[in-house]
mmCIF file of C-alpha atoms in Angstrom:
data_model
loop_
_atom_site.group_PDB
_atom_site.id
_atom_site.type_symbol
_atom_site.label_atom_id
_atom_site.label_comp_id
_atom_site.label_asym_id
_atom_site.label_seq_id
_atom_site.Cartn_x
_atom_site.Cartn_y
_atom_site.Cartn_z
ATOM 1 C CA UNK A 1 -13.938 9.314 37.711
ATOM 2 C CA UNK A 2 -11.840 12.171 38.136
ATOM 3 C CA UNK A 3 -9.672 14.627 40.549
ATOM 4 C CA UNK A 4 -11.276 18.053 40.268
ATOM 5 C CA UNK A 5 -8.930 21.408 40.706
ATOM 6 C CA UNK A 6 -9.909 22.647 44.188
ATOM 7 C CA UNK A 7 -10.489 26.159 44.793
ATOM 8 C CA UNK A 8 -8.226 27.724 47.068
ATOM 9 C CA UNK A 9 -9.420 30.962 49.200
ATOM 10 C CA UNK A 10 -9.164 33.501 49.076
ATOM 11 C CA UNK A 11 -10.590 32.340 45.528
ATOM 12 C CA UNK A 12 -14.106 34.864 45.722
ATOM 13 C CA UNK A 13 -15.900 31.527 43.926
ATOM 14 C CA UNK A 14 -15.336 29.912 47.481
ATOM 15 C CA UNK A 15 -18.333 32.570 48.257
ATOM 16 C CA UNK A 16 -20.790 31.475 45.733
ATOM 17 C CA UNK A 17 -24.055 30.251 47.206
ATOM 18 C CA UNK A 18 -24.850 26.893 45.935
ATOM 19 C CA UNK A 19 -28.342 26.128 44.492
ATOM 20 C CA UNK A 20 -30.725 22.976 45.291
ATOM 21 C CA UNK A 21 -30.085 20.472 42.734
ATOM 22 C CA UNK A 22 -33.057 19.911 40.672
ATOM 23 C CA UNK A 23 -33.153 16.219 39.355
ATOM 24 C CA UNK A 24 -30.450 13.465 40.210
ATOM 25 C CA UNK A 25 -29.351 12.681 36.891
ATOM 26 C CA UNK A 26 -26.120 11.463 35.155
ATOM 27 C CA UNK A 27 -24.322 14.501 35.551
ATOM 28 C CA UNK A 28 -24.887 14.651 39.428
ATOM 29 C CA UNK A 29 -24.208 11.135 39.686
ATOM 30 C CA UNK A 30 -20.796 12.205 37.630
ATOM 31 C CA UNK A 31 -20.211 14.833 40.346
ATOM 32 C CA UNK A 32 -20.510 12.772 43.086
ATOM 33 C CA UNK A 33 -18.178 10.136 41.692
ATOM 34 C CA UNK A 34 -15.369 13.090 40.999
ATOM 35 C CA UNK A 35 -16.133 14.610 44.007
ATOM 36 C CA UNK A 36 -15.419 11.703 45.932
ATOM 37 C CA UNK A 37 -12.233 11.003 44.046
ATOM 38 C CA UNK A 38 -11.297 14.517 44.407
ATOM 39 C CA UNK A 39 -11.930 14.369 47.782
ATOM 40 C CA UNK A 40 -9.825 10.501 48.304
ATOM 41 C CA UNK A 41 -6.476 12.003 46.264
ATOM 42 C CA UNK A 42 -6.533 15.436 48.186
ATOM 43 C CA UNK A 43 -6.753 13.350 51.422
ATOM 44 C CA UNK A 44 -9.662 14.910 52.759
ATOM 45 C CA UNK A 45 -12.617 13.733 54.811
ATOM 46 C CA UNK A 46 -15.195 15.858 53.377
ATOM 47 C CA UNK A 47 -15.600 18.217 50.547
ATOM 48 C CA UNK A 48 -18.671 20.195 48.883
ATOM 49 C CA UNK A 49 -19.223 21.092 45.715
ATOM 50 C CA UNK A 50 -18.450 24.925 45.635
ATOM 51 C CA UNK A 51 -15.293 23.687 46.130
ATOM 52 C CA UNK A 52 -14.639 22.178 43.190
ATOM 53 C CA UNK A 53 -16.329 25.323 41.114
ATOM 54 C CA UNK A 54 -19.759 23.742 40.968
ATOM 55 C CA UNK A 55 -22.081 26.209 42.586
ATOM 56 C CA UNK A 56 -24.868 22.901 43.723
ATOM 57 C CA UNK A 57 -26.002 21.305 46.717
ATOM 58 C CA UNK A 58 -23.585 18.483 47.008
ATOM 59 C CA UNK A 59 -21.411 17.109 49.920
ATOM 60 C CA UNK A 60 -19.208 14.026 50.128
ATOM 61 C CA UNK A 61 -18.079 12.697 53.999
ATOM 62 C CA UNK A 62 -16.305 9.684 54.499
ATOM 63 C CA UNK A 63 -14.760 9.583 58.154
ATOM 64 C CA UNK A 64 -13.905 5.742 57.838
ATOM 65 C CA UNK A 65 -10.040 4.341 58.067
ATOM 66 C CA UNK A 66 -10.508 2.562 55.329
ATOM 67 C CA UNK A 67 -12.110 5.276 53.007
ATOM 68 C CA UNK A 68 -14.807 2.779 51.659
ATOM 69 C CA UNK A 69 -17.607 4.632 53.883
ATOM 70 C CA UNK A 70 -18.672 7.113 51.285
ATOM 71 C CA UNK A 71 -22.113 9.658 52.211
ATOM 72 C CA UNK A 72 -23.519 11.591 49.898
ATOM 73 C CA UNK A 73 -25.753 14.842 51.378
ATOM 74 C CA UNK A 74 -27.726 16.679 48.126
ATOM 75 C CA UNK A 75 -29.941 19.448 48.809
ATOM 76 C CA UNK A 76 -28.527 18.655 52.651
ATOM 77 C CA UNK A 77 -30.825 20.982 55.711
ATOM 78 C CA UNK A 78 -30.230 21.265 59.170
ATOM 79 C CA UNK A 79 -33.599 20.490 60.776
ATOM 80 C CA UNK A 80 -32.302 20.951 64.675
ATOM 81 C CA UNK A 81 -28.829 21.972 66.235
ATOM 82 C CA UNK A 82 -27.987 21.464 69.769
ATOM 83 C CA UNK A 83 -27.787 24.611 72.023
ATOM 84 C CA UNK A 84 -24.817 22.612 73.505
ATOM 85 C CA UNK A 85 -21.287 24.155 71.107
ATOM 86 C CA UNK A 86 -18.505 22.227 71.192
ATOM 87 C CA UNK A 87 -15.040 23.575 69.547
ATOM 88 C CA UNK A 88 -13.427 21.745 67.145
ATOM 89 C CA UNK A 89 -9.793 21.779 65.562
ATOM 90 C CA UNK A 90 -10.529 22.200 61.666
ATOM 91 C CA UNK A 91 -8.710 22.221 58.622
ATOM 92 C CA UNK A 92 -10.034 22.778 54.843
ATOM 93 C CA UNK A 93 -8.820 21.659 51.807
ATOM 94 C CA UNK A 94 -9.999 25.049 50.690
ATOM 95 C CA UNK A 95 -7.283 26.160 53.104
ATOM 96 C CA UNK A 96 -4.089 23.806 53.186
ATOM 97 C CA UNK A 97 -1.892 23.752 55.603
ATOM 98 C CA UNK A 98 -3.845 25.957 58.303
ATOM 99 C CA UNK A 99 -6.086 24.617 61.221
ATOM 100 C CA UNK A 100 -8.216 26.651 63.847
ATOM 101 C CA UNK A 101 -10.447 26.041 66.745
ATOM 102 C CA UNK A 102 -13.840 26.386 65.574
ATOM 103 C CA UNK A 103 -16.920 26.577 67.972
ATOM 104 C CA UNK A 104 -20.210 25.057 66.459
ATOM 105 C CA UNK A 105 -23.146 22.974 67.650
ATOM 106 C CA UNK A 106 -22.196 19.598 69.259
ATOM 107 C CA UNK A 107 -25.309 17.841 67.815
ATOM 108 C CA UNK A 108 -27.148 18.411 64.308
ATOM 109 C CA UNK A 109 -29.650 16.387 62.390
ATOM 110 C CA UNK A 110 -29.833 16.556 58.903
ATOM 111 C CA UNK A 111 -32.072 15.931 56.123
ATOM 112 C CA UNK A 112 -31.268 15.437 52.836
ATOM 113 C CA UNK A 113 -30.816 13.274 49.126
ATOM 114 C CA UNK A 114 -28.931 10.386 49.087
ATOM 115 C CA UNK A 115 -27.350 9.245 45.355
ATOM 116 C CA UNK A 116 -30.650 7.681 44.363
ATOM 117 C CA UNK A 117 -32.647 10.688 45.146
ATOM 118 C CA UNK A 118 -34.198 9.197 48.602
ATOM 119 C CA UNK A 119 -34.765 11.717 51.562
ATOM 120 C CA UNK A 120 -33.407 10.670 54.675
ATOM 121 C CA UNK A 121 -32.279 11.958 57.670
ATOM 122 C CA UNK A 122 -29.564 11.582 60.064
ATOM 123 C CA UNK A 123 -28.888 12.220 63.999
ATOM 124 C CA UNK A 124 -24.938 13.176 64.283
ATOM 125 C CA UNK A 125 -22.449 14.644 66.749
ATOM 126 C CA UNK A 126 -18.366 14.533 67.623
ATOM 127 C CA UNK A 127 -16.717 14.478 63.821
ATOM 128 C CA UNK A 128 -19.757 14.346 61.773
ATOM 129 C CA UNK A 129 -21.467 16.307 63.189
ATOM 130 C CA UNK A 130 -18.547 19.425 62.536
ATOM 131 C CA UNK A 131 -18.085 18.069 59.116
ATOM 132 C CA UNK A 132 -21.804 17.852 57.876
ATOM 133 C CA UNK A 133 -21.807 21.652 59.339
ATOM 134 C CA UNK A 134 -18.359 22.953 57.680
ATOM 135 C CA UNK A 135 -18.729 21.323 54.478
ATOM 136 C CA UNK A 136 -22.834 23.318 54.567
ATOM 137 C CA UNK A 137 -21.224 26.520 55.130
ATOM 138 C CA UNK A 138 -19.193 26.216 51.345
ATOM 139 C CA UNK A 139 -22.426 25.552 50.152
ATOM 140 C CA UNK A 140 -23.728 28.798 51.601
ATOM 141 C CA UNK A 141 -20.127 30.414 50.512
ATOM 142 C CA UNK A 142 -18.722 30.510 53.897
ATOM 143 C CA UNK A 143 -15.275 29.340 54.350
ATOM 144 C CA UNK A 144 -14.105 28.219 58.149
ATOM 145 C CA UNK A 145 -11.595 31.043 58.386
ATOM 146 C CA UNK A 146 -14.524 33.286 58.447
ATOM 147 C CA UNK A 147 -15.169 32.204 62.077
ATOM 148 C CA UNK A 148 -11.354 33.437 62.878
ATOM 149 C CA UNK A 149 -10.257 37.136 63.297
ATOM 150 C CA UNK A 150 -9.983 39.540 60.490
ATOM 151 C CA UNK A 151 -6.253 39.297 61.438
ATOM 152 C CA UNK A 152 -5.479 35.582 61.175
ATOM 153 C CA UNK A 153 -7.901 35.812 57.530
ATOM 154 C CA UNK A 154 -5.559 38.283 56.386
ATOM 155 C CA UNK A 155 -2.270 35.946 57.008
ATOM 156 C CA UNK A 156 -3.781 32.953 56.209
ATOM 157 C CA UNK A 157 -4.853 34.698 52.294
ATOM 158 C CA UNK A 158 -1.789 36.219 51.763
ATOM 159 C CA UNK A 159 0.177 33.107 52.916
ATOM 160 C CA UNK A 160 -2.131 31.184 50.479
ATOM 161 C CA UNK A 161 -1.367 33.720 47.952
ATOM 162 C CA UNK A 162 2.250 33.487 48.438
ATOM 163 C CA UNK A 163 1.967 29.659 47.941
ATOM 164 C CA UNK A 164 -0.164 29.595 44.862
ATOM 165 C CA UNK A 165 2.568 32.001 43.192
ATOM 166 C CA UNK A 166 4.990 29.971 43.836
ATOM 167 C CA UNK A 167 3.399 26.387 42.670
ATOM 168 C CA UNK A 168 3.076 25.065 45.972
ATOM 169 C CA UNK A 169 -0.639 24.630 46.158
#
């Protein structure tokens, strides 16, 4: 295992659109592990693939205390989203140090891959249910400060900016 470099935005690889992994093989299996390392060190409680630079259909979740809940979501679809939305206070480790109200569907199922390359499908809402749909925007190259003002996108990249120059992030 290893801890992956995260991309930060405005990083324009944050917008690459991840493509549907064809076989579950070592190297997946590899990227999962990292990932979930990655993910673990940073602390996070999700994290996709794009942002770690590899442009596939992976997401890691683990909402648990204890951090020894790990899901993996490959090739992950939403199959049904409430009409009800529901805002959310989100954060990105993508974008550290910023959080903003987010509104998305309160309810989503989801189909995907698990590690072993079985399709299943899950019913979620409340916390998984915004981080099953934030971490599937990366892999569509969407970033969560795309739902904010041009404004607040512009301060929160050049703040970023700022910070990376200076060895902070």
């Amino acid at each position: 295992m290893a801890v992956l470099p995260i991309l930060h935005y405005p990083d324009p690889r944050l917008h690459t659109v991840a493509k549907p992994v064809a076989e579950i093989n070592q190297k997946i299996k590899q990227l999962v592990s990292d990932m979930a390392q990655t993910m673990y060190e940073a602390p996070g409680i999700g994290l996709a693939a794009t942002q770690v630079n590899a442009h596939v259909q992976v997401i890691v979740i683990d909402l648990s205390d204890e951090r020894n809940q790990l899901q993996v979501f490959i090739n992950p679809e939403i199959t049904w989203a409430s009409e009800e939305k529901k805002v959310w206070q989100e954060g990105c480790l993508s974008v550290p140090d910023f959080y903003d109200e987010v509104l998305r569907p309160s309810e989503v199922k989801v189909r995907a891959l698990d590690i072993d390359g079985k399709s299943f499908e899950i019913h979620a809402d409340g916390l998984m249910a915004v981080c099953i749909q934030h971490e599937m925007d990366h892999l569509k190259g969407k970033v969560f400060v795309e739902y904010l003002s041009s404004l607040k996108r512009m301060r929160i990249a050049g703040k970023l900016k700022k910070k990376s120059k200076a060895g902070e992030i």
